Amino acid sequence: MAKFYEYQGKDIFKKSGIPVPEGEVVKSPGEAKKAAEKLGRPVVVKAQVWAGGRGKSGAVKFADTPDEAEKATGEILGMEVKGLEVKQVLIEEKLDIAQEFYAGVIINSAQDVRGPVLMFSPEGGVDIESVPEDKIAMMNVDVIKGLMPYDTLNMVSSMGVKGKVLRQIADVVFKLFNAFQINDCRTLEINPLILTEDSRVIAADCRMAVDDQALFRHPEMGIKIGREFLKEPTDFDLTGWSFEETDFRGTSYVAQMAPPEEVRKGGYVGYHGIGGGAAMLGMDAMNKVGLKVADYADTSGNPTASKVYRVVKLIMSQPGIEAYFLAGFMMANQEQWHHAHGIVKALREELPKRPGFPVVILLCGNKEKESQEIVKEGLAGIDARIEIYDREHVYDAKFIGGRVKALVDEYRKERSAS
Ligand code: GDP
Ligand code: MN
C-alpha cells in the first residue's frame, strides 16, 4: 500500500470539500516560526511520519507563540517515531475542541464483504481499536448502488448526534467516502474529526493509503514505488522497481539494505534469493557466518531470463561487495532455466571486472538438471571462485553459508596480498 503523509491527505480532503485546519508543512525551526507568524494564533506542531500514535510519543506539540513553535519544531525534527525519522512538521492553527469524533473507510477483503466499510464513532481521538463496539457505526457500502447522503445521516444520527452538527458531520463522512473512492484508497481515516467550540467541524488528522494496483491511475500522487516501502527509495531501489514496472512476468523484489559507504568497508555480499522464505534462510545463513547483505533481491514466480539478468546486473553494480550469492533454498516449481540464463549472461559480463570474485549458486527445482548444465557450462573458464550447488544441499544453509564465508576469506587474503 502506498502511504501518504498527513499533510498530503489533508490536501486531498481540501479538494474534496472536507474542512481542514489552516497551515503548512515546513522543514526547519526558522520556517516554522514564519508559518506560525503568518497564522497569527496558537498552533499545533505535528511530525509528518507514516505512523500513528504521534500524540502519545511527543511528536505533536502545542505552541502559543511563533518562538514556541520554533522551539517545538526543533525538538520534533530528527526525532524517531516508530523507527521513522521526522524530517518535516506540519504547522497548523490550534483548534479549540468541543468534541472529537472518528470517521474512516477501509477495504474489508473478507469473503462475505469484499468492499469498502464506512465507520463512524462519537469517541474519536483515541485508537479506534480501543473504542467499544456499540460506539462504532459500520456500514458495508454496496459499490454498485453507491452511497447516498441519507446513509451517512442515518449512520451519524444512530450514534446520538443531533441538530446542525449532525448535518455537518454527515456531510464530512459522505465526502470522505467519495474521496476514498476517487483516490482508490485502501484506508482513509479522520481521527480526530473535531467539533470546535465555535461549532465548526474540521478534520484534524488524516491517515491515508492507496491501493498499489491503482497507482497507475494517479500519476499526480507522485508515488515512485507502488509497494510497501517504509523508506525513501534510493536510486538502487528505483532501478530495481523499474524492472517490475516494465515487465510483469514473474516478480522481482529488490531493495538496498545498506548505504554504499558502509558496503565499501567490507563484510557485505551481493544477495539474491528465490522466494521469500528461502531468501530469509539465506540471509540468516549469512548473518551466522558474520557476513551481511548489501541488498535484498528476490526473483520468483517464474520471472523471465531478462528480468533475472537485470536484477543480477544491479546486484553486481554495488561497489565493495565481496561475493555474489544466489540463495535458492527451495525446490522452486518455476522453470529454473530462466534463472540460469539470466545469471550466466549477467555474470559473464560482470565477473571479468573482478578477478577471483566469490560466486556461490544454489539452484534447485523444475528443470534443475538443465539449469545446472547452463550455469556450469556458461560460467566455465571464468577467472572467479565459482561454486554451484543443487538439490543435494537444498536446505543445507549451514554448509552453503560456510562455503560463501570460506570463499570470501580467500578472496580477501588474495587481495590484501596483491
Ligand atoms: P496521532 O496521535 O498520530 O493520531 O496524531 P493526531 O493528529 O491525531 O493528534 C493527536 C491528538 O492531538 C489528537 O487526538 C487531539 O486530541 C490533539 N490535537 C490535534 N490537533 C489538535 C488541535 O488543533 N487542537 C487541540 N486542542 N488538540 C489537537
Ligand atoms: Mn490521529
CSV table of C-alpha atoms and ligand atoms in Angstrom, one decimal:
chain,number,residue,atom,x,y,z
A,1,MET,CA,0.0,0.0,0.0
A,2,ALA,CA,1.3,3.4,-0.9
A,3,LYS,CA,1.2,5.6,2.2
A,4,PHE,CA,0.8,9.3,2.5
A,5,TYR,CA,1.7,11.9,5.0
A,6,GLU,CA,-0.9,13.7,6.9
A,7,TYR,CA,-0.4,16.9,5.0
A,8,GLN,CA,-0.8,15.2,1.7
A,9,GLY,CA,-4.0,13.5,2.8
A,10,LYS,CA,-5.3,16.9,4.0
A,11,ASP,CA,-4.6,18.4,0.6
A,12,ILE,CA,-6.9,15.7,-0.8
A,13,PHE,CA,-9.5,16.5,1.9
A,14,LYS,CA,-9.4,20.1,0.9
A,15,LYS,CA,-10.0,19.2,-2.8
A,16,SER,CA,-12.9,17.0,-1.7
A,17,GLY,CA,-14.6,19.8,0.3
A,18,ILE,CA,-13.7,18.5,3.8
A,19,PRO,CA,-12.7,21.3,6.1
A,20,VAL,CA,-9.1,21.1,7.4
A,21,PRO,CA,-7.1,23.4,9.7
A,22,GLU,CA,-5.2,26.2,8.1
A,23,GLY,CA,-1.5,25.6,8.0
A,24,GLU,CA,1.6,24.5,6.1
A,25,VAL,CA,4.4,21.9,6.1
A,26,VAL,CA,7.9,23.0,7.0
A,27,LYS,CA,11.4,21.6,7.2
A,28,SER,CA,13.2,23.8,9.7
A,29,PRO,CA,12.5,25.7,13.0
A,30,GLY,CA,13.0,29.0,11.2
A,31,GLU,CA,10.3,28.2,8.7
A,32,ALA,CA,8.1,27.0,11.5
A,33,LYS,CA,8.4,30.4,13.2
A,34,LYS,CA,7.4,32.2,10.0
A,35,ALA,CA,4.5,29.8,9.4
A,36,ALA,CA,3.2,30.5,13.0
A,37,GLU,CA,3.6,34.2,12.5
A,38,LYS,CA,1.6,34.0,9.3
A,39,LEU,CA,-1.2,32.2,11.1
A,40,GLY,CA,-1.1,34.7,13.9
A,41,ARG,CA,-2.6,32.5,16.6
A,42,PRO,CA,-1.7,29.5,18.7
A,43,VAL,CA,-0.6,26.5,16.6
A,44,VAL,CA,-0.1,22.7,16.7
A,45,VAL,CA,3.3,21.3,15.5
A,46,LYS,CA,2.9,17.8,14.1
A,47,ALA,CA,5.6,15.4,13.0
A,48,GLN,CA,5.0,14.1,9.5
A,49,VAL,CA,5.7,10.4,9.5
A,50,TRP,CA,4.0,7.2,8.3
A,51,ALA,CA,3.0,6.3,11.8
A,52,GLY,CA,0.0,6.9,14.1
A,53,GLY,CA,0.2,7.4,17.9
A,54,ARG,CA,2.3,10.6,17.5
A,55,GLY,CA,0.3,12.3,20.2
A,56,LYS,CA,1.4,9.8,22.8
A,57,SER,CA,5.1,9.8,21.6
A,58,GLY,CA,5.5,13.6,22.0
A,59,ALA,CA,5.5,14.1,18.2
A,60,VAL,CA,2.5,16.5,18.4
A,61,LYS,CA,3.2,19.7,20.4
A,62,PHE,CA,1.3,22.9,21.0
A,63,ALA,CA,2.7,26.4,20.8
A,64,ASP,CA,1.2,29.7,21.8
A,65,THR,CA,3.8,31.9,20.1
A,66,PRO,CA,6.0,31.8,17.0
A,67,ASP,CA,9.0,31.4,19.3
A,68,GLU,CA,7.4,28.4,21.0
A,69,ALA,CA,6.6,26.9,17.6
A,70,GLU,CA,10.2,27.4,16.5
A,71,LYS,CA,11.4,25.6,19.7
A,72,ALA,CA,8.8,22.7,19.4
A,73,THR,CA,9.8,22.2,15.8
A,74,GLY,CA,13.5,21.9,16.8
A,75,GLU,CA,12.5,19.2,19.3
A,76,ILE,CA,10.4,17.2,16.9
A,77,LEU,CA,12.6,17.3,13.8
A,78,GLY,CA,15.1,14.5,13.9
A,79,MET,CA,13.0,12.6,16.4
A,80,GLU,CA,12.3,8.9,15.7
A,81,VAL,CA,8.6,7.8,15.8
A,82,LYS,CA,8.2,4.0,15.5
A,83,GLY,CA,11.7,3.8,13.9
A,84,LEU,CA,11.0,6.6,11.3
A,85,GLU,CA,12.9,9.8,11.4
A,86,VAL,CA,11.0,13.0,11.3
A,87,LYS,CA,12.1,15.3,8.5
A,88,GLN,CA,9.0,17.6,8.2
A,89,VAL,CA,6.5,19.0,10.5
A,90,LEU,CA,3.0,20.5,9.9
A,91,ILE,CA,2.3,23.8,11.5
A,92,GLU,CA,-1.5,24.4,11.9
A,93,GLU,CA,-3.9,26.6,13.7
A,94,LYS,CA,-4.8,25.1,17.1
A,95,LEU,CA,-8.4,24.2,17.3
A,96,ASP,CA,-10.5,24.6,20.4
A,97,ILE,CA,-12.0,21.2,20.9
A,98,ALA,CA,-15.6,20.7,22.0
A,99,GLN,CA,-15.8,17.1,20.9
A,100,GLU,CA,-13.7,14.5,19.0
A,101,PHE,CA,-15.2,12.0,16.5
A,102,TYR,CA,-13.8,9.3,14.3
A,103,ALA,CA,-14.7,8.7,10.7
A,104,GLY,CA,-13.0,6.2,8.4
A,105,VAL,CA,-13.2,3.9,5.4
A,106,ILE,CA,-11.2,0.7,4.9
A,107,ILE,CA,-11.4,-2.2,2.5
A,108,ASN,CA,-12.5,-5.4,4.1
A,109,SER,CA,-11.3,-8.2,1.9
A,110,ALA,CA,-13.2,-10.9,3.9
A,111,GLN,CA,-15.1,-13.3,1.5
A,112,ASP,CA,-18.5,-12.1,2.6
A,113,VAL,CA,-17.7,-8.4,2.3
A,114,ARG,CA,-15.0,-7.7,-0.3
A,115,GLY,CA,-15.6,-4.0,-0.4
A,116,PRO,CA,-15.4,-0.7,1.5
A,117,VAL,CA,-16.6,-0.4,5.1
A,118,LEU,CA,-17.6,3.0,6.3
A,119,MET,CA,-17.2,3.7,10.0
A,120,PHE,CA,-18.2,6.5,12.4
A,121,SER,CA,-17.8,6.9,16.1
A,122,PRO,CA,-18.5,9.7,18.5
A,123,GLU,CA,-15.5,8.6,20.5
A,124,GLY,CA,-12.6,9.9,18.4
A,125,GLY,CA,-9.1,11.0,19.3
A,126,VAL,CA,-8.2,7.5,20.7
A,127,ASP,CA,-7.2,4.3,18.9
A,128,ILE,CA,-10.4,3.1,17.2
A,129,GLU,CA,-9.5,-0.4,18.2
A,130,SER,CA,-10.0,0.6,21.9
A,131,VAL,CA,-13.5,2.0,21.3
A,132,PRO,CA,-16.3,-0.3,22.4
A,133,GLU,CA,-18.2,-1.9,19.5
A,134,ASP,CA,-21.5,-0.3,20.4
A,135,LYS,CA,-19.9,3.1,19.9
A,136,ILE,CA,-18.9,2.5,16.3
A,137,ALA,CA,-21.4,2.6,13.5
A,138,MET,CA,-20.4,0.5,10.5
A,139,MET,CA,-21.7,0.1,7.0
A,140,ASN,CA,-20.6,-2.1,4.2
A,141,VAL,CA,-21.1,0.1,1.2
A,142,ASP,CA,-22.5,-1.5,-1.9
A,143,VAL,CA,-20.2,-0.2,-4.6
A,144,ILE,CA,-22.8,-0.7,-7.3
A,145,LYS,CA,-25.5,1.2,-5.6
A,146,GLY,CA,-23.1,3.7,-4.1
A,147,LEU,CA,-23.5,5.8,-1.0
A,148,MET,CA,-26.5,8.2,-0.5
A,149,PRO,CA,-26.4,11.3,1.6
A,150,TYR,CA,-29.2,9.8,3.8
A,151,ASP,CA,-26.9,6.8,4.5
A,152,THR,CA,-24.4,9.0,6.4
A,153,LEU,CA,-27.2,11.0,8.0
A,154,ASN,CA,-28.7,7.7,9.4
A,155,MET,CA,-25.3,6.5,10.4
A,156,VAL,CA,-24.2,9.6,12.3
A,157,SER,CA,-27.6,10.0,13.9
A,158,SER,CA,-27.6,6.4,15.1
A,159,MET,CA,-24.7,7.4,17.3
A,160,GLY,CA,-26.7,10.1,19.0
A,161,VAL,CA,-25.5,13.1,17.1
A,162,LYS,CA,-28.3,15.7,16.6
A,163,GLY,CA,-29.2,19.1,15.1
A,164,LYS,CA,-26.9,21.2,13.0
A,165,VAL,CA,-23.8,19.2,13.9
A,166,LEU,CA,-25.5,16.1,12.6
A,167,ARG,CA,-25.8,17.6,9.1
A,168,GLN,CA,-22.2,19.0,9.2
A,169,ILE,CA,-20.7,15.6,10.3
A,170,ALA,CA,-22.8,13.5,7.9
A,171,ASP,CA,-21.7,15.8,5.1
A,172,VAL,CA,-18.0,15.2,6.0
A,173,VAL,CA,-18.5,11.5,6.2
A,174,PHE,CA,-20.2,11.5,2.9
A,175,LYS,CA,-17.4,13.5,1.3
A,176,LEU,CA,-14.9,11.2,3.0
A,177,PHE,CA,-16.3,8.2,1.2
A,178,ASN,CA,-16.2,9.9,-2.1
A,179,ALA,CA,-12.6,10.9,-1.6
A,180,PHE,CA,-11.8,7.3,-0.7
A,181,GLN,CA,-13.3,6.1,-4.0
A,182,ILE,CA,-11.9,8.8,-6.3
A,183,ASN,CA,-8.4,8.2,-4.9
A,184,ASP,CA,-8.6,4.4,-4.9
A,185,CYS,CA,-7.7,4.2,-1.2
A,186,ARG,CA,-7.4,1.1,0.9
A,187,THR,CA,-7.6,3.3,4.0
A,188,LEU,CA,-8.8,6.8,4.6
A,189,GLU,CA,-9.4,8.0,8.2
A,190,ILE,CA,-10.1,11.1,10.1
A,191,ASN,CA,-9.1,10.7,13.8
A,192,PRO,CA,-10.0,13.0,15.3
A,193,LEU,CA,-12.7,14.8,13.4
A,194,ILE,CA,-13.1,17.8,15.6
A,195,LEU,CA,-16.2,19.8,16.6
A,196,THR,CA,-14.8,23.2,17.7
A,197,GLU,CA,-16.1,25.5,20.4
A,198,ASP,CA,-17.3,27.8,17.7
A,199,SER,CA,-19.3,25.0,16.0
A,200,ARG,CA,-17.0,24.2,13.1
A,201,VAL,CA,-16.4,20.5,12.0
A,202,ILE,CA,-12.8,20.1,10.9
A,203,ALA,CA,-10.6,17.1,10.1
A,204,ALA,CA,-7.7,17.4,12.5
A,205,ASP,CA,-5.8,14.4,11.3
A,206,CYS,CA,-5.6,12.1,8.2
A,207,ARG,CA,-4.4,8.6,7.6
A,208,MET,CA,-4.4,7.6,4.0
A,209,ALA,CA,-3.1,4.6,2.0
A,210,VAL,CA,-3.8,4.0,-1.7
A,211,ASP,CA,-4.1,0.6,-3.5
A,212,ASP,CA,-0.8,-0.2,-5.2
A,213,GLN,CA,-2.6,-1.7,-8.2
A,214,ALA,CA,-4.4,1.6,-8.8
A,215,LEU,CA,-1.4,3.9,-8.7
A,216,PHE,CA,-1.1,4.0,-12.5
A,217,ARG,CA,-4.3,5.9,-12.5
A,218,HIS,CA,-2.8,8.6,-10.2
A,219,PRO,CA,0.4,10.0,-11.6
A,220,GLU,CA,-0.5,13.2,-9.7
A,221,MET,CA,0.3,11.4,-6.5
A,222,GLY,CA,4.0,11.1,-7.4
A,223,ILE,CA,4.4,7.7,-5.7
A,224,LYS,CA,7.7,6.3,-7.0
A,225,ILE,CA,7.4,2.7,-5.8
A,226,GLY,CA,4.0,1.1,-5.7
A,227,ARG,CA,4.8,-1.3,-3.0
A,228,GLU,CA,5.1,-1.5,0.8
A,229,PHE,CA,8.2,0.6,1.2
A,230,LEU,CA,9.0,2.2,4.5
A,231,LYS,CA,11.9,4.4,3.5
A,232,GLU,CA,12.6,6.9,0.8
A,233,PRO,CA,13.6,4.9,-2.2
A,234,THR,CA,17.3,5.2,-3.3
A,235,ASP,CA,18.5,5.2,-6.9
A,236,PHE,CA,19.2,1.5,-6.4
A,237,ASP,CA,15.6,0.8,-5.3
A,238,LEU,CA,14.2,2.8,-8.1
A,239,THR,CA,16.2,0.9,-10.7
A,240,GLY,CA,15.0,-2.3,-9.1
A,241,TRP,CA,11.4,-1.1,-9.3
A,242,SER,CA,11.8,-0.2,-12.9
A,243,PHE,CA,12.2,-3.9,-13.7
A,244,GLU,CA,8.9,-4.6,-12.2
A,245,GLU,CA,7.2,-1.7,-13.7
A,246,THR,CA,8.2,-2.6,-17.2
A,247,ASP,CA,7.8,-6.4,-17.1
A,248,PHE,CA,5.0,-8.1,-15.2
A,249,ARG,CA,6.2,-11.6,-15.8
A,250,GLY,CA,7.3,-13.1,-12.5
A,251,THR,CA,8.3,-10.9,-9.7
A,252,SER,CA,11.5,-9.2,-8.7
A,253,TYR,CA,11.7,-7.5,-5.4
A,254,VAL,CA,14.8,-5.5,-4.9
A,255,ALA,CA,15.8,-3.2,-2.1
A,256,GLN,CA,19.1,-1.7,-0.9
A,257,MET,CA,19.8,-2.8,2.6
A,258,ALA,CA,23.0,-0.9,3.5
A,259,PRO,CA,24.3,2.5,2.4
A,260,PRO,CA,27.1,2.2,-0.2
A,261,GLU,CA,29.7,3.8,2.1
A,262,GLU,CA,29.1,1.0,4.6
A,263,VAL,CA,29.3,-1.7,1.9
A,264,ARG,CA,32.7,-0.3,0.8
A,265,LYS,CA,34.1,-1.0,4.3
A,266,GLY,CA,33.7,-4.7,3.7
A,267,GLY,CA,31.7,-7.7,5.0
A,268,TYR,CA,28.9,-7.4,2.5
A,269,VAL,CA,27.6,-9.9,-0.1
A,270,GLY,CA,25.5,-9.1,-3.1
A,271,TYR,CA,22.4,-11.1,-2.2
A,272,HIS,CA,19.9,-12.8,-4.4
A,273,GLY,CA,17.2,-15.1,-3.1
A,274,ILE,CA,14.5,-17.1,-4.8
A,275,GLY,CA,11.1,-16.9,-2.9
A,276,GLY,CA,10.5,-15.0,0.3
A,277,GLY,CA,11.0,-17.8,2.9
A,278,ALA,CA,14.0,-19.2,1.1
A,279,ALA,CA,15.5,-15.8,0.9
A,280,MET,CA,15.2,-15.4,4.6
A,281,LEU,CA,17.0,-18.7,5.2
A,282,GLY,CA,19.9,-17.4,3.1
A,283,MET,CA,20.1,-14.1,5.0
A,284,ASP,CA,20.2,-16.0,8.2
A,285,ALA,CA,23.0,-18.2,6.9
A,286,MET,CA,25.0,-15.0,6.0
A,287,ASN,CA,24.4,-13.5,9.4
A,288,LYS,CA,25.5,-16.7,11.1
A,289,VAL,CA,28.9,-16.6,9.4
A,290,GLY,CA,29.4,-12.9,10.1
A,291,LEU,CA,28.5,-11.5,6.7
A,292,LYS,CA,25.8,-9.0,5.8
A,293,VAL,CA,23.7,-8.5,2.8
A,294,ALA,CA,24.2,-5.3,0.8
A,295,ASP,CA,20.8,-5.7,-0.9
A,296,TYR,CA,17.8,-7.9,-0.7
A,297,ALA,CA,16.7,-9.3,-4.1
A,298,ASP,CA,14.1,-11.9,-4.6
A,299,THR,CA,13.2,-13.2,-8.1
A,300,SER,CA,10.3,-15.6,-8.1
A,301,GLY,CA,7.0,-16.6,-9.7
A,302,ASN,CA,8.7,-17.7,-13.0
A,303,PRO,CA,10.4,-14.5,-14.0
A,304,THR,CA,11.9,-14.2,-17.5
A,305,ALA,CA,15.6,-14.6,-18.0
A,306,SER,CA,15.8,-10.9,-18.9
A,307,LYS,CA,14.3,-9.9,-15.6
A,308,VAL,CA,16.7,-12.1,-13.7
A,309,TYR,CA,19.6,-10.7,-15.8
A,310,ARG,CA,18.7,-7.1,-14.9
A,311,VAL,CA,18.5,-8.0,-11.2
A,312,VAL,CA,21.9,-9.7,-11.2
A,313,LYS,CA,23.4,-6.8,-13.1
A,314,LEU,CA,22.0,-4.4,-10.4
A,315,ILE,CA,23.3,-6.6,-7.5
A,316,MET,CA,26.7,-6.7,-9.1
A,317,SER,CA,26.8,-2.9,-9.6
A,318,GLN,CA,27.3,-2.4,-5.9
A,319,PRO,CA,30.9,-1.3,-5.3
A,320,GLY,CA,32.6,-3.2,-2.4
A,321,ILE,CA,30.6,-6.3,-2.3
A,322,GLU,CA,32.7,-9.4,-1.6
A,323,ALA,CA,30.6,-12.1,-3.2
A,324,TYR,CA,27.5,-12.9,-5.3
A,325,PHE,CA,25.3,-15.4,-3.5
A,326,LEU,CA,22.2,-17.0,-5.1
A,327,ALA,CA,20.3,-18.5,-2.2
A,328,GLY,CA,17.8,-20.8,-3.9
A,329,PHE,CA,16.9,-22.7,-0.7
A,330,MET,CA,13.7,-24.2,-2.2
A,331,MET,CA,12.6,-26.8,-4.8
A,332,ALA,CA,11.1,-24.0,-6.8
A,333,ASN,CA,8.3,-25.1,-9.2
A,334,GLN,CA,9.2,-22.4,-11.6
A,335,GLU,CA,11.3,-23.3,-14.7
A,336,GLN,CA,14.8,-22.6,-13.3
A,337,TRP,CA,16.5,-22.4,-16.6
A,338,HIS,CA,15.2,-18.8,-17.0
A,339,HIS,CA,17.2,-18.0,-13.8
A,340,ALA,CA,20.2,-19.9,-15.2
A,341,HIS,CA,20.3,-18.0,-18.5
A,342,GLY,CA,19.8,-14.6,-16.8
A,343,ILE,CA,22.5,-15.3,-14.2
A,344,VAL,CA,25.0,-16.6,-16.7
A,345,LYS,CA,24.6,-13.6,-19.0
A,346,ALA,CA,25.0,-11.1,-16.2
A,347,LEU,CA,27.9,-12.8,-14.6
A,348,ARG,CA,29.8,-13.3,-17.8
A,349,GLU,CA,29.6,-9.6,-18.3
A,350,GLU,CA,30.5,-8.6,-14.7
A,351,LEU,CA,33.0,-11.1,-13.5
A,352,PRO,CA,35.8,-10.2,-15.8
A,353,LYS,CA,35.8,-6.8,-14.0
A,354,ARG,CA,36.5,-8.6,-10.6
A,355,PRO,CA,39.1,-11.4,-11.0
A,356,GLY,CA,38.8,-14.1,-8.3
A,357,PHE,CA,35.4,-12.9,-7.2
A,358,PRO,CA,33.4,-15.3,-5.0
A,359,VAL,CA,30.2,-16.7,-6.5
A,360,VAL,CA,28.0,-19.3,-4.8
A,361,ILE,CA,25.0,-20.5,-6.6
A,362,LEU,CA,22.3,-22.8,-5.1
A,363,LEU,CA,19.7,-23.6,-7.8
A,364,CYS,CA,17.1,-26.3,-7.4
A,365,GLY,CA,13.6,-27.2,-8.7
A,366,ASN,CA,11.9,-27.7,-12.0
A,367,LYS,CA,14.3,-28.2,-15.0
A,368,GLU,CA,17.1,-28.4,-12.4
A,369,LYS,CA,19.4,-30.7,-14.4
A,370,GLU,CA,19.2,-28.4,-17.5
A,371,SER,CA,19.7,-25.3,-15.4
A,372,GLN,CA,22.7,-26.7,-13.7
A,373,GLU,CA,24.2,-27.5,-17.1
A,374,ILE,CA,23.5,-24.0,-18.3
A,375,VAL,CA,25.2,-22.4,-15.3
A,376,LYS,CA,28.1,-24.8,-15.2
A,377,GLU,CA,28.9,-24.5,-18.9
A,378,GLY,CA,28.1,-20.8,-19.1
A,379,LEU,CA,30.5,-19.9,-16.2
A,380,ALA,CA,33.3,-22.4,-17.1
A,381,GLY,CA,36.7,-20.9,-17.5
A,382,ILE,CA,36.0,-17.6,-15.9
A,383,ASP,CA,38.5,-16.2,-13.5
A,384,ALA,CA,36.4,-16.3,-10.4
A,385,ARG,CA,35.8,-18.5,-7.4
A,386,ILE,CA,32.6,-20.2,-8.5
A,387,GLU,CA,30.8,-23.0,-6.6
A,388,ILE,CA,27.5,-24.3,-7.9
A,389,TYR,CA,25.1,-26.5,-5.8
A,390,ASP,CA,21.9,-28.4,-6.5
A,391,ARG,CA,19.2,-30.2,-4.6
A,392,GLU,CA,21.7,-32.2,-2.6
A,393,HIS,CA,22.1,-29.1,-0.5
A,394,VAL,CA,18.7,-27.5,-0.8
A,395,TYR,CA,18.1,-26.9,2.9
A,396,ASP,CA,21.7,-27.0,3.9
A,397,ALA,CA,22.0,-23.4,4.9
A,398,LYS,CA,24.9,-24.0,7.3
A,399,PHE,CA,27.1,-25.7,4.7
A,400,ILE,CA,26.3,-23.2,2.0
A,401,GLY,CA,26.8,-20.2,4.3
A,402,GLY,CA,30.2,-21.8,5.3
A,403,ARG,CA,31.2,-22.0,1.6
A,404,VAL,CA,30.4,-18.3,1.0
A,405,LYS,CA,32.4,-17.4,4.0
A,406,ALA,CA,35.4,-19.6,3.0
A,407,LEU,CA,35.5,-18.0,-0.5
A,408,VAL,CA,35.2,-14.5,0.9
A,409,ASP,CA,38.1,-15.2,3.2
A,410,GLU,CA,40.3,-16.5,0.4
A,411,TYR,CA,39.3,-13.5,-1.8
A,412,ARG,CA,40.2,-11.0,0.9
A,413,LYS,CA,43.6,-12.7,1.6
A,414,GLU,CA,44.4,-12.7,-2.1
A,415,ARG,CA,43.5,-9.0,-2.4
A,416,SER,CA,45.4,-7.9,0.6
A,417,ALA,CA,48.5,-9.8,-0.6
A,418,SER,CA,48.5,-8.1,-4.0
B,1,GDP,P1,-1.8,10.8,16.1
B,1,GDP,O1,-1.7,10.6,17.6
B,1,GDP,O2,-0.6,10.4,15.4
B,1,GDP,O3,-3.0,10.2,15.6
B,1,GDP,O4,-2.0,12.4,15.8
B,1,GDP,P2,-3.2,13.4,15.9
B,1,GDP,O5,-3.1,14.3,14.7
B,1,GDP,O6,-4.5,12.6,15.9
B,1,GDP,O7,-3.0,14.2,17.2
B,1,GDP,C1,-3.1,13.6,18.5
B,1,GDP,C2,-4.0,14.4,19.4
B,1,GDP,O8,-3.7,15.7,19.5
B,1,GDP,C3,-5.5,14.4,18.8
B,1,GDP,O9,-6.2,13.2,19.2
B,1,GDP,C4,-6.0,15.6,19.5
B,1,GDP,O10,-6.5,15.3,20.8
B,1,GDP,C5,-4.8,16.5,19.7
B,1,GDP,N1,-4.9,17.6,18.7
B,1,GDP,C6,-4.5,17.5,17.4
B,1,GDP,N2,-4.8,18.7,16.8
B,1,GDP,C7,-5.3,19.5,17.7
B,1,GDP,C8,-5.7,20.8,17.7
B,1,GDP,O11,-5.7,21.5,16.7
B,1,GDP,N3,-6.2,21.3,18.9
B,1,GDP,C9,-6.2,20.6,20.0
B,1,GDP,N4,-6.6,21.1,21.2
B,1,GDP,N5,-5.8,19.3,20.1
B,1,GDP,C10,-5.3,18.8,18.9
B,2,MN,MN,-4.9,10.8,14.9
